[in-house]
mmCIF file of C-alpha atoms in Angstrom:
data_model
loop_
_atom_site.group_PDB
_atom_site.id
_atom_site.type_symbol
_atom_site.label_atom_id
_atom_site.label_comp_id
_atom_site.label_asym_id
_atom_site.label_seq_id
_atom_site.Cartn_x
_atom_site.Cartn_y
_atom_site.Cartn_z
ATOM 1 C CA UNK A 1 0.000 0.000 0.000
ATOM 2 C CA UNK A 2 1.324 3.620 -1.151
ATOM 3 C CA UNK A 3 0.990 6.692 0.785
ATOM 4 C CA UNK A 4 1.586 10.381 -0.565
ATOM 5 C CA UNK A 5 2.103 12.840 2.366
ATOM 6 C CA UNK A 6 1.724 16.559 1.202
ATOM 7 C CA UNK A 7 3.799 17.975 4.107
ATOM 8 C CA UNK A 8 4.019 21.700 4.615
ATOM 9 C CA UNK A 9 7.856 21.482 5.297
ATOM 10 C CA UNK A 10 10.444 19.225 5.345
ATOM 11 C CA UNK A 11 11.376 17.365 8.494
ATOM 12 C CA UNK A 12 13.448 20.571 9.623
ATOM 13 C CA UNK A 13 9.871 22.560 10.207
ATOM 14 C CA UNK A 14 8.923 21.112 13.925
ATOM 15 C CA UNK A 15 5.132 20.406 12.810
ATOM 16 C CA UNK A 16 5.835 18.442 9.911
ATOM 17 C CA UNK A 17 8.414 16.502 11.384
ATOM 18 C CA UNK A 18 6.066 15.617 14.725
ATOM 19 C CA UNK A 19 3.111 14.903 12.934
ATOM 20 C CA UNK A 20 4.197 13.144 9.865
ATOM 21 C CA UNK A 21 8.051 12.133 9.388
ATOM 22 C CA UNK A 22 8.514 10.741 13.039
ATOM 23 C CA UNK A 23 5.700 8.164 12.422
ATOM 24 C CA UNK A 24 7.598 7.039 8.914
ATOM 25 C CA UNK A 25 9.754 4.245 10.515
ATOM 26 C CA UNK A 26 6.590 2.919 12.139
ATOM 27 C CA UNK A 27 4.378 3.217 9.160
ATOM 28 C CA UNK A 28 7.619 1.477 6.990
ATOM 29 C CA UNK A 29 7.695 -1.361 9.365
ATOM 30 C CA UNK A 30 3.985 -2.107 8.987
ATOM 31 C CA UNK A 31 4.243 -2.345 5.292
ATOM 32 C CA UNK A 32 3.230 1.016 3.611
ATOM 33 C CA UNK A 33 5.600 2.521 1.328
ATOM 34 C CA UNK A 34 5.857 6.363 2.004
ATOM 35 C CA UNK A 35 6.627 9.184 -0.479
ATOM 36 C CA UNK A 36 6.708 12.946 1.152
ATOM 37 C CA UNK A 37 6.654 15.757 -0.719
ATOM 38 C CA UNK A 38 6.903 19.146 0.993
ATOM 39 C CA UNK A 39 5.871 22.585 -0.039
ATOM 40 C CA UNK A 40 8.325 24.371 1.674
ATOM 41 C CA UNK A 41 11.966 23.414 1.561
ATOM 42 C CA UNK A 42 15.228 24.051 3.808
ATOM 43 C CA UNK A 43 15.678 27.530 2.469
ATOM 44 C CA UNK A 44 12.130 28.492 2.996
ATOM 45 C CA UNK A 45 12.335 27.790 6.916
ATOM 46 C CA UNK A 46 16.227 29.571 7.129
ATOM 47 C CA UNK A 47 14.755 32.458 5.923
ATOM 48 C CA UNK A 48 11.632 32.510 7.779
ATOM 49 C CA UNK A 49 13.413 31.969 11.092
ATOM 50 C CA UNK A 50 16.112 34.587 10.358
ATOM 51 C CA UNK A 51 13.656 37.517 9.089
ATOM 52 C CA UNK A 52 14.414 37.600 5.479
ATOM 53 C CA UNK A 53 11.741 38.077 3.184
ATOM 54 C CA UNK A 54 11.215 35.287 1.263
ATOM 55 C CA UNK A 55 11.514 35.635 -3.043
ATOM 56 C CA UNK A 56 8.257 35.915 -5.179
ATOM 57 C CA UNK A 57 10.582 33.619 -7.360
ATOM 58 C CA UNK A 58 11.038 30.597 -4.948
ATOM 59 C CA UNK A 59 7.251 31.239 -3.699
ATOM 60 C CA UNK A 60 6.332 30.789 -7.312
ATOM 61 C CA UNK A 61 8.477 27.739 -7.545
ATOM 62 C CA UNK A 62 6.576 26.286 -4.353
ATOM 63 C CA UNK A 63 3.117 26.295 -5.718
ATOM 64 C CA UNK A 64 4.502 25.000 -8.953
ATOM 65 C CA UNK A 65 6.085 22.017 -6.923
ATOM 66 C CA UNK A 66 2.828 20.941 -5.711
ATOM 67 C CA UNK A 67 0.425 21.686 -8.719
ATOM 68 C CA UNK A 68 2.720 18.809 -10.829
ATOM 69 C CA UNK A 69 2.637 16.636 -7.081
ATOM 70 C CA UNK A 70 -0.950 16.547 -7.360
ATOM 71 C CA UNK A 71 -1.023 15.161 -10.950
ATOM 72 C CA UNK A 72 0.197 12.021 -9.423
ATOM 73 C CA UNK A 73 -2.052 11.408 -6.658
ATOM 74 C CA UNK A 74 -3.778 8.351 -8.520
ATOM 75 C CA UNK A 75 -0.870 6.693 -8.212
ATOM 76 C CA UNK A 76 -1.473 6.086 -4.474
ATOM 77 C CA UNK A 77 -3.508 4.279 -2.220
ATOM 78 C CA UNK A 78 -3.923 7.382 0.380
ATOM 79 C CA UNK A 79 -2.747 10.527 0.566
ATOM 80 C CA UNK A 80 -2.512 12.726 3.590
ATOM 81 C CA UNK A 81 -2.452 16.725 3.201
ATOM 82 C CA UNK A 82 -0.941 18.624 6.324
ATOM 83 C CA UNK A 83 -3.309 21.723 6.871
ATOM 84 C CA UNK A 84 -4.122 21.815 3.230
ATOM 85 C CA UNK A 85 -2.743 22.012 -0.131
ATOM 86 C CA UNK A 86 -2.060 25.410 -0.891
ATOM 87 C CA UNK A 87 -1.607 28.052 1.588
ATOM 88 C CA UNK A 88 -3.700 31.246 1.196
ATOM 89 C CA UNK A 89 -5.483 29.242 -2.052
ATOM 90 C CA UNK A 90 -9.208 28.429 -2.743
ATOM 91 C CA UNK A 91 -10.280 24.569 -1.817
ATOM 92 C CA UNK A 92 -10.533 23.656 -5.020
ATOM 93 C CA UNK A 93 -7.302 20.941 -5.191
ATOM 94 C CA UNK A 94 -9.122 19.202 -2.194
ATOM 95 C CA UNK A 95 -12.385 19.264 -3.313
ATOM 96 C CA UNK A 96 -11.491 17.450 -6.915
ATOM 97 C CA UNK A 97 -9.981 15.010 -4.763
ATOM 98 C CA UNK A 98 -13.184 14.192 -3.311
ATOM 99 C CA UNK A 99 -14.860 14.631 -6.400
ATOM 100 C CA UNK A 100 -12.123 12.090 -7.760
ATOM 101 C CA UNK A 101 -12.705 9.181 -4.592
ATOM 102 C CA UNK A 102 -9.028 9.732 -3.720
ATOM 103 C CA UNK A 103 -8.843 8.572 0.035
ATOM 104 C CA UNK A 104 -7.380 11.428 1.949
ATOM 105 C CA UNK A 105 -7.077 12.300 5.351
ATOM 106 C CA UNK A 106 -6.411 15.765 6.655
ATOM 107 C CA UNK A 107 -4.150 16.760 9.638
ATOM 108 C CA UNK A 108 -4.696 19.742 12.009
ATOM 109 C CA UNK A 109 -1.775 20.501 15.025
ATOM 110 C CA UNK A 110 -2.432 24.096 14.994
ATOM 111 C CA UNK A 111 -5.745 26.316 14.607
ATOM 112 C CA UNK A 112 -4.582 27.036 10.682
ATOM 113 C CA UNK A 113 -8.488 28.300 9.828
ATOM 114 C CA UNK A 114 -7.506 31.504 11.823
ATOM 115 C CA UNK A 115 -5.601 32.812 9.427
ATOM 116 C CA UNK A 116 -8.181 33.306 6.939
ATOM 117 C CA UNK A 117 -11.200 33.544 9.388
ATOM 118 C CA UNK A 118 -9.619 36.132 11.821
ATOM 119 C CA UNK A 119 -7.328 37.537 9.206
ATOM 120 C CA UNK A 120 -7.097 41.321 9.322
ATOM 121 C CA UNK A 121 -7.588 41.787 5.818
ATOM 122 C CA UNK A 122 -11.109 41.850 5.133
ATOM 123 C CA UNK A 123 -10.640 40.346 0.938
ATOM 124 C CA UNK A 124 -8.752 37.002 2.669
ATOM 125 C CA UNK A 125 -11.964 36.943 5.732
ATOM 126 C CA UNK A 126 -14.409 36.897 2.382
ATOM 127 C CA UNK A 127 -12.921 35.170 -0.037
ATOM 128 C CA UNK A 128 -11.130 32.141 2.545
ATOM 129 C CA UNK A 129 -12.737 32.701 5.739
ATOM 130 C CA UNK A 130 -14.952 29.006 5.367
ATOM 131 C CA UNK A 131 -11.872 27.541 3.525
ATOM 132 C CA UNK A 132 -10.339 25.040 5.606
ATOM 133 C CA UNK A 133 -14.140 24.349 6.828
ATOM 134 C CA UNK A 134 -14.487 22.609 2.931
ATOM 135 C CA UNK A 135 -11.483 21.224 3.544
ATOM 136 C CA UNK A 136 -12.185 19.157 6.797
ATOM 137 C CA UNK A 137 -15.847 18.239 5.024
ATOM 138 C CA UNK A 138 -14.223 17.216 1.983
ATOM 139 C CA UNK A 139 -11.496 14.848 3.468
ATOM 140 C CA UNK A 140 -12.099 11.057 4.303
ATOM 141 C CA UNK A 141 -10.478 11.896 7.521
ATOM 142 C CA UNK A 142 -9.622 14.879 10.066
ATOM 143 C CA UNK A 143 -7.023 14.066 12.168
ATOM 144 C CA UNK A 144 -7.137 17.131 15.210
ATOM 145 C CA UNK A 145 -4.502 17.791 17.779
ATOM 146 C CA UNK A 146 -6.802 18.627 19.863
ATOM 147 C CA UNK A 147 -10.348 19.330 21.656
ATOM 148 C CA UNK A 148 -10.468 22.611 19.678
ATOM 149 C CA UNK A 149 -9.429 21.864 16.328
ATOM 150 C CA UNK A 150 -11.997 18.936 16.519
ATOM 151 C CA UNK A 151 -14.474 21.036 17.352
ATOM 152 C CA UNK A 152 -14.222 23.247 13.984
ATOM 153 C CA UNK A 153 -14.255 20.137 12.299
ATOM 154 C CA UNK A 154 -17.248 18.808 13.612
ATOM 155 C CA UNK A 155 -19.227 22.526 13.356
ATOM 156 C CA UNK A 156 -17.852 22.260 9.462
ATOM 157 C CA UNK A 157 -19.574 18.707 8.645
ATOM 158 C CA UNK A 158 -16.318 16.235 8.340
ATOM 159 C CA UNK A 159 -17.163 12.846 7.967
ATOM 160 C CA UNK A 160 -14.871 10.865 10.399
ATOM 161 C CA UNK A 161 -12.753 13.228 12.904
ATOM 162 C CA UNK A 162 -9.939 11.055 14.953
ATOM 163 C CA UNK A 163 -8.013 12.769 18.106
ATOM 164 C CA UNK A 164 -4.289 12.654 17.150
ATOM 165 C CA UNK A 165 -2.320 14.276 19.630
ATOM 166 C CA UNK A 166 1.202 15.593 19.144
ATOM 167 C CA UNK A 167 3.701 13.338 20.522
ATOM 168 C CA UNK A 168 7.317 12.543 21.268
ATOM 169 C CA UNK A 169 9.519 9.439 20.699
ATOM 170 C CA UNK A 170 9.694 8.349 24.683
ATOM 171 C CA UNK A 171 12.871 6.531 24.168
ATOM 172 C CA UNK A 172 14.438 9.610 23.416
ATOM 173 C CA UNK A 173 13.725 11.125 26.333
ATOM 174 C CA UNK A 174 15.429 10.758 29.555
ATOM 175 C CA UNK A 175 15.264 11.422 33.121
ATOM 176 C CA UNK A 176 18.731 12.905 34.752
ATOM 177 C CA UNK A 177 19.408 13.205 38.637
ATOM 178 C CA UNK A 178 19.122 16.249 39.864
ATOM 179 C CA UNK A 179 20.641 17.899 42.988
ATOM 180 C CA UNK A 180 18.437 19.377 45.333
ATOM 181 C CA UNK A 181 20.999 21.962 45.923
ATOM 182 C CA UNK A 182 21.929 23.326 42.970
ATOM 183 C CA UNK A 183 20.848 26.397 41.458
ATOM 184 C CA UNK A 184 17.223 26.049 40.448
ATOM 185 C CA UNK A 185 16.640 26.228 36.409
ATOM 186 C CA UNK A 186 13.182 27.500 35.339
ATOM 187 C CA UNK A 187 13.714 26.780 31.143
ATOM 188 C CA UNK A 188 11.403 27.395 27.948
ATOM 189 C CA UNK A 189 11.734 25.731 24.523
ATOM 190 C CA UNK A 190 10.267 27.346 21.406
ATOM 191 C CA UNK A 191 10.555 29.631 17.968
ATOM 192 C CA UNK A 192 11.580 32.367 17.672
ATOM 193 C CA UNK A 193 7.882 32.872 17.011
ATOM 194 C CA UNK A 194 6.643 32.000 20.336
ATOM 195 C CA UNK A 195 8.948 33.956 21.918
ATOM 196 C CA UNK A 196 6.631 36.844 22.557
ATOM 197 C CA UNK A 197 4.940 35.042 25.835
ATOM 198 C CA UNK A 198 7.708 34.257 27.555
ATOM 199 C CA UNK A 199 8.771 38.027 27.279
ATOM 200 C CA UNK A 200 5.232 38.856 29.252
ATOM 201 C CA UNK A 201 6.882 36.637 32.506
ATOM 202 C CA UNK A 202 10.393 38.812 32.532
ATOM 203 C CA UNK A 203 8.702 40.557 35.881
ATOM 204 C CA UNK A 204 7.822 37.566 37.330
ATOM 205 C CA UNK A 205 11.856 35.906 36.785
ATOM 206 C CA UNK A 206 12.794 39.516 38.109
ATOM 207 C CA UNK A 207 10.886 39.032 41.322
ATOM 208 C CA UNK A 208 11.805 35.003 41.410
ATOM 209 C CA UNK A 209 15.442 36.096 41.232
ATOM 210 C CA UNK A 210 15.161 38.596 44.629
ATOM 211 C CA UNK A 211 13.925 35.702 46.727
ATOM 212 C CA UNK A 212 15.531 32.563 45.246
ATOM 213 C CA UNK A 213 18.858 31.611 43.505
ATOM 214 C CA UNK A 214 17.197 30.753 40.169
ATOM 215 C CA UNK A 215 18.300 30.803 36.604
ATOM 216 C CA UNK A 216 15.793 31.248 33.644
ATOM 217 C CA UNK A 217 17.419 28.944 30.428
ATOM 218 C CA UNK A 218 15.898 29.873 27.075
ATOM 219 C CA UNK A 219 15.988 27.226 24.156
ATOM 220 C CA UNK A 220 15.227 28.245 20.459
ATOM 221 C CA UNK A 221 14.751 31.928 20.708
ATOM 222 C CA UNK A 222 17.146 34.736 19.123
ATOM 223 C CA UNK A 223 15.845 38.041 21.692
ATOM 224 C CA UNK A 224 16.809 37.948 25.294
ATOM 225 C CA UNK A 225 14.832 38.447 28.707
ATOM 226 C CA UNK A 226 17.340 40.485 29.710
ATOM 227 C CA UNK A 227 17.927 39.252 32.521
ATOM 228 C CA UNK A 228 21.965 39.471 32.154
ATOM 229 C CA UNK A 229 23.961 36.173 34.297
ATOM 230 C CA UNK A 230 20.394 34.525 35.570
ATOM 231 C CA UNK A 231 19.370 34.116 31.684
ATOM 232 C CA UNK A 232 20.758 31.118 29.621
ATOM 233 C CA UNK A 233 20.461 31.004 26.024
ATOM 234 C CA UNK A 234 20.328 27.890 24.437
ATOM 235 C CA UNK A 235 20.600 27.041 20.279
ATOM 236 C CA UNK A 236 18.198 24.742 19.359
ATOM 237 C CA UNK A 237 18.411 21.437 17.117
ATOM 238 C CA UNK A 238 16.825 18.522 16.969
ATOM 239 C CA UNK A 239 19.580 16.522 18.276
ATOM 240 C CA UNK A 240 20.148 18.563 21.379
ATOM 241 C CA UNK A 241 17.353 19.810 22.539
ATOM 242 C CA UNK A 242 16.522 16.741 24.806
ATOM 243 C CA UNK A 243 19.675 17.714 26.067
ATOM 244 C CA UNK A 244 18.925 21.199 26.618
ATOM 245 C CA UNK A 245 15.256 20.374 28.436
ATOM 246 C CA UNK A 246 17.643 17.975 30.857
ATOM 247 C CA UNK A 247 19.351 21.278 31.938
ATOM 248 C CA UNK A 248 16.240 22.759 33.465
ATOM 249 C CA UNK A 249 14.692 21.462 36.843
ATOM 250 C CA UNK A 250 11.236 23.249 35.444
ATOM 251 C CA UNK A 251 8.763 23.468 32.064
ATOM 252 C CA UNK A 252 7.057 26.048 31.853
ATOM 253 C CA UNK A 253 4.212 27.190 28.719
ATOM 254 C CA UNK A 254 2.759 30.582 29.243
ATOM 255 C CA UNK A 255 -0.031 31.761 26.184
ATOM 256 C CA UNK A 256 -2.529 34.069 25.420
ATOM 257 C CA UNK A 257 -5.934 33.274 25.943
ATOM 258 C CA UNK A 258 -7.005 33.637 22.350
ATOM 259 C CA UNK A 259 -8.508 31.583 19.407
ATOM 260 C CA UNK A 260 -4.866 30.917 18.020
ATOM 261 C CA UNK A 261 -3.864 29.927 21.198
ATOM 262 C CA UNK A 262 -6.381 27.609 21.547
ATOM 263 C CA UNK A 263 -6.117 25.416 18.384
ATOM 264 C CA UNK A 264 -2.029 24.414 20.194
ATOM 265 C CA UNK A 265 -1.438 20.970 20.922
ATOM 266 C CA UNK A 266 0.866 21.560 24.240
ATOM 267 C CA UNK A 267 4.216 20.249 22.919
ATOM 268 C CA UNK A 268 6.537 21.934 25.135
ATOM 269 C CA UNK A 269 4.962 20.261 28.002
ATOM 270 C CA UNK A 270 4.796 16.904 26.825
ATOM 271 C CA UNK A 271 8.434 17.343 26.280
ATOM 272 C CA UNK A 272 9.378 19.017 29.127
ATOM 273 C CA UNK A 273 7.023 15.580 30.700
ATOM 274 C CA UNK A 274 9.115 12.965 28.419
ATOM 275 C CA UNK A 275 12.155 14.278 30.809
ATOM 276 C CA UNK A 276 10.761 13.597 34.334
ATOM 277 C CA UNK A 277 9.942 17.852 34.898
ATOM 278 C CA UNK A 278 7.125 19.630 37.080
ATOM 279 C CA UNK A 279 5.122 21.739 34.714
ATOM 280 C CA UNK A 280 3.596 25.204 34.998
ATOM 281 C CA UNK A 281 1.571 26.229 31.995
ATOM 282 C CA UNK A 282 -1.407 28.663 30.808
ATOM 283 C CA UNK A 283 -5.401 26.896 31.213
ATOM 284 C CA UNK A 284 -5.350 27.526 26.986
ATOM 285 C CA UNK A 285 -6.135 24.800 24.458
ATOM 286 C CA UNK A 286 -4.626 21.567 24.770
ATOM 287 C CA UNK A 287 -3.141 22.275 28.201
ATOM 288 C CA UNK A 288 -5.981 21.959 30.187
ATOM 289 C CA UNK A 289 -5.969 18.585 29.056
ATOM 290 C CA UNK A 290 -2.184 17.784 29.517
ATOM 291 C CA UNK A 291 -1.472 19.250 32.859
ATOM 292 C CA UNK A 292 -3.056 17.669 36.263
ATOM 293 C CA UNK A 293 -3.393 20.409 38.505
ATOM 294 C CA UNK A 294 -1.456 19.920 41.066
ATOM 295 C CA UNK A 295 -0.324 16.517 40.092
ATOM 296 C CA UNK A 296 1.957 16.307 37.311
ATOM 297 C CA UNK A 297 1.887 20.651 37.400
ATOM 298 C CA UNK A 298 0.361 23.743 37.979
ATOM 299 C CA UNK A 299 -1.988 26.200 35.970
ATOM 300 C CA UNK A 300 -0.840 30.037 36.224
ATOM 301 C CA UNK A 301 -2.920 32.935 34.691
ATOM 302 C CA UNK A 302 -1.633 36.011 36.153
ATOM 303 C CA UNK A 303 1.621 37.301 37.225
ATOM 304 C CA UNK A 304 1.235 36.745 40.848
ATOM 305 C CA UNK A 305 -0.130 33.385 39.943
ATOM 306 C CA UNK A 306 3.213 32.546 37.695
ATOM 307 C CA UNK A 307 4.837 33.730 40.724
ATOM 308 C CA UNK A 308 3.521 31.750 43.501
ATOM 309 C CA UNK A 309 3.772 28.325 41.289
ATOM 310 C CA UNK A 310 7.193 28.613 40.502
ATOM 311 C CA UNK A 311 8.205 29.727 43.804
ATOM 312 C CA UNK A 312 6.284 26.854 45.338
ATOM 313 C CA UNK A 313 8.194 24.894 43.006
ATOM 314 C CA UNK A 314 11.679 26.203 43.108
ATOM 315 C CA UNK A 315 11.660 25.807 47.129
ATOM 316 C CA UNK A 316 10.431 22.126 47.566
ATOM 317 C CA UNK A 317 12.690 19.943 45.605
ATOM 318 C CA UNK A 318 10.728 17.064 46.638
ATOM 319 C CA UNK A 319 7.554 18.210 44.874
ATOM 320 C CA UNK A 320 9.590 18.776 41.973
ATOM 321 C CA UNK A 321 10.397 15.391 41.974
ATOM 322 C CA UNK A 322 7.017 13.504 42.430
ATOM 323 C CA UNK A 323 5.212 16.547 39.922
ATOM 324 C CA UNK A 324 8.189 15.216 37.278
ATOM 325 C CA UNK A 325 7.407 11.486 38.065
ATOM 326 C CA UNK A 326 4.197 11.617 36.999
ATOM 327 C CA UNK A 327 4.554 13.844 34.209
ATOM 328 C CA UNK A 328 6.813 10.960 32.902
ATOM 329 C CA UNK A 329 4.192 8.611 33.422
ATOM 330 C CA UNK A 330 1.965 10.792 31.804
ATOM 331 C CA UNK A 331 3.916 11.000 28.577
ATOM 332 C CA UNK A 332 4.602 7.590 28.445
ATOM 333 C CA UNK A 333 0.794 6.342 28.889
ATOM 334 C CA UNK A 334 -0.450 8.954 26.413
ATOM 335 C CA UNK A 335 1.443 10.575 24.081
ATOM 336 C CA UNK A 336 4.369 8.263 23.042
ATOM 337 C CA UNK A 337 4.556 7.917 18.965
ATOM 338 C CA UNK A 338 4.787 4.077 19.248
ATOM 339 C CA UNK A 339 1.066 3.883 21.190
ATOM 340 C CA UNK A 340 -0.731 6.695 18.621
ATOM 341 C CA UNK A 341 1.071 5.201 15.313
ATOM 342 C CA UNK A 342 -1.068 2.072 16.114
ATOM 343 C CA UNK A 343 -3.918 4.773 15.852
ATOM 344 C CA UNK A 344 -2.684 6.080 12.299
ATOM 345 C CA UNK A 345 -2.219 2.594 10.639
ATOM 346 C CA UNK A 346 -5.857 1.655 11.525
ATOM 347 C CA UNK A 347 -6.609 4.898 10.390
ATOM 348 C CA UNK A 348 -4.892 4.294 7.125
ATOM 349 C CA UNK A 349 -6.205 0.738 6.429
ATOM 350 C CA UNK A 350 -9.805 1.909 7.353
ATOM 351 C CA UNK A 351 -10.152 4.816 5.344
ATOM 352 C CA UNK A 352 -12.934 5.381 2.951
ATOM 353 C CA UNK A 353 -13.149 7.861 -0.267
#
C-alpha cells in the first residue's frame, strides 16, 4: 500500500516533522511505502526563522512544486495533506480530490483556519474565511490535535474526525538526577515565534530572582529576557534539545488566551514531561488537558499566579520530583509515537473515499 504525504515542510519545520516524518519508521515497518513531498523546503524555513523576506521567485516555484505533485495522486492508495494544499489558495485541489474518490485524510496541530477567518484583511476573511471548513468536510479523515481543532471540524460537517495528539519518541527522552541543591533552572523551549509570551513573565523571573537563587534557560529563541547572568540562552536542534530540556529542573508554557492559542497541541509540556519535569503552563487549548493540577503541574494565569507556582516549586525539591514522576508517566501512557502510530495505521487501512 502507497501513501503520498503533502507535508508543509520538510522534516526541519517542527510540525511536519512531529506529525508526519517521526511516524515514517513505524508506518515502513507495517508495510506502507511512504513518499513525502513538501511545499516548503530548507531555504524556505532559514529564511523565515532569520527575518528575510522570502523571493516571489522561490514562492512561485513552491506552488509550482505541488500543482505537478498533485497530478500524481492516482498513483497512491492514500494521501494525507498537512493543513491543506495550498496556503492562502481556494479549496478547489481538495475538493477534486473528493470529487475524484481519492482517500485522503487531513491533519490539524495548529488552529490554521484563523488565518483566513480572523485575518485582518477583510478580501482574505471573504474570499477564505470558510476555507479550511471545505477542507475538513471534503477529506475522508480529520485528524485534530486537539479538543479545539476537533471542534471546527465537527461545526464544518467532516465525515470521520480522529483525536491525534502531538507526541514525542519516549525513548528519546530521559530522566537525569538532579541535585536538590543546585541552582534552580526555570527553562522554555520554542521559535523564535513564540517567543513573545515568555517576554510577558520577565517581571515575574525579576521578582523570582530577589527571593531565590534561580536561573531562567531559554531554548530556540534569538531576543533575550534580559535578565543578564540569571538568563541562559540555548541554540536549538533537533539533536540537542533533549539535552537542553535535561538542563532545566522546570517546564514552563505561558499563552494568550485567544482563538490561536487555543487550536495548540501543548508540545513543550509533553516534552518538558518525556524528561521527568514539574510543569507550569497557561489553562489555553490543549493544556488543560495535559497538565493535572497539582499533580503532574500547575496552571498560572496572572503574574502573581506565575509567581507563587514557581516559587512553590523552586523551594520544595521534593515536589519537583514527584510533579516530574508523573509527568513521565503521563507522557509515556499517552502521548508516546509508538502507542498513537497504532492509531494512524488503523486509520490508514480503514479509510474510505
Amino acid at each position: 500500500m502507497k501513501v503520498l504525504y503533502l507535508t508543509k515542510y520538510t522534516r526541519k519545520g517542527a510540525s511536519s516533522r512531529l506529525r508526519s516524518y517521526q511516524f515514517f519508521p513505524l508506518l515502513e515497518a507495517a508495510g506502507w511505502q511512504i513518499d513525502v513531498k513538501p511545499f516548503f523546503d530548507d531555504r524556505y524555513l532559514d529564511r523565515l526563522y532569520s527575518g528575510q523576506k522570502q523571493p516571489i521567485s522561490a514562492l512561485m516555484g513552491y506552488y509550482l512544486r505541488r500543482l505537478t505533485v498533485l497530478f500524481t495522486v492516482k498513483q497512491y492508495d492514500r494521501v494525507v495533506i498537512e493543513k491543506e494544499v495550498f496556503p492562502y489558495f481556494f479549496s478547489w485541489p481538495e475538493r477534486l480530490l473528493s470529487l475524484l474518490g481519492v482517500v485522503t485524510l487531513v491533519d490539524y496541530d495548529d488552529a490554521i483556519f484563523h488565518n483566513y477567518d480572523l485575518s485582518p484583511s477583510r478580501l482574505v476573511r471573504m474570499v477564505l474565511g470558510k476555507k479550511i471548513d471545505t477542507v475538513m468536510r471534503c477529506s475522508s479523515v480529520v485528524m485534530a490535535g486537539n479538543q479545539y481543532l476537533a471542534g471546527r471540524a465537527a461545526a464544518a460537517g467532516a465525515r470521520k474526525i480522529v483525536p491525534q495528539p502531538t507526541v514525542i519518541a519516549i525513548e528519546r527522552y530521559q530522566v537525569v538526577p538532579r541535585s536538590p541543591d543546585a541552582t534552580v533552572v526555570i527553562g522554555w523551549i520554542g521559535s523564535p515565534s513564540t517567543f513573545k509570551y515568555l517576554k510577558t513573565l520577565t517581571p515575574v523571573f525579576q521578582r523570582l530572582m530577589a527571593r531565590f537563587d534561580v536561573r531562567i534557560a531559554v531554548v530556540g529563541a534569538s531576543e533575550s529576557l534580559g535578565l543578564g547572568d540569571a538568563e541562559v540562552s540555548i541554540p536549538w536542534s533537533e539533536a540537542t534539545e533533549v539535552a537542553a530540556i535535561n538542563q532545566f529542573d522546570i517546564g514552563i508554557m505561558p499563552l494568550d488566551d485567544t482563538p490561536w492559542e487555543r487550536g495548540k497541541c501543548s508540545y513543550k509540556l509533553i516534552q518538558y514531561m518525556g524528561c521527568g519535569l514539574p510543569v507550569v503552563g497557561a489553562p489555553v487549548g490543549m493544556n488543560v488537558d495535559v497538565i493535572a493540577e497539582g499533580v503532574n503541574g500547575f496552571f498560572a494565569r496572572t503574574e502573581d499566579e506565575w509567581e507563587s507556582r514557581l516559587a512553590a516549586l523552586v523551594a520544595d525539591p521534593s515536589l519537583r520530583e514527584r510533579m516530574g514522576r508523573e509527568g513521565r508517566s503521563i507522557a509515556e501512557t499517552r502521548f508516546d509515537v509508538q502507542g498513537n502510530a497504532a492509531t494512524l495505521l488503523k486509520l490508514l487501512a480503514d479509510a474510505k473515499p
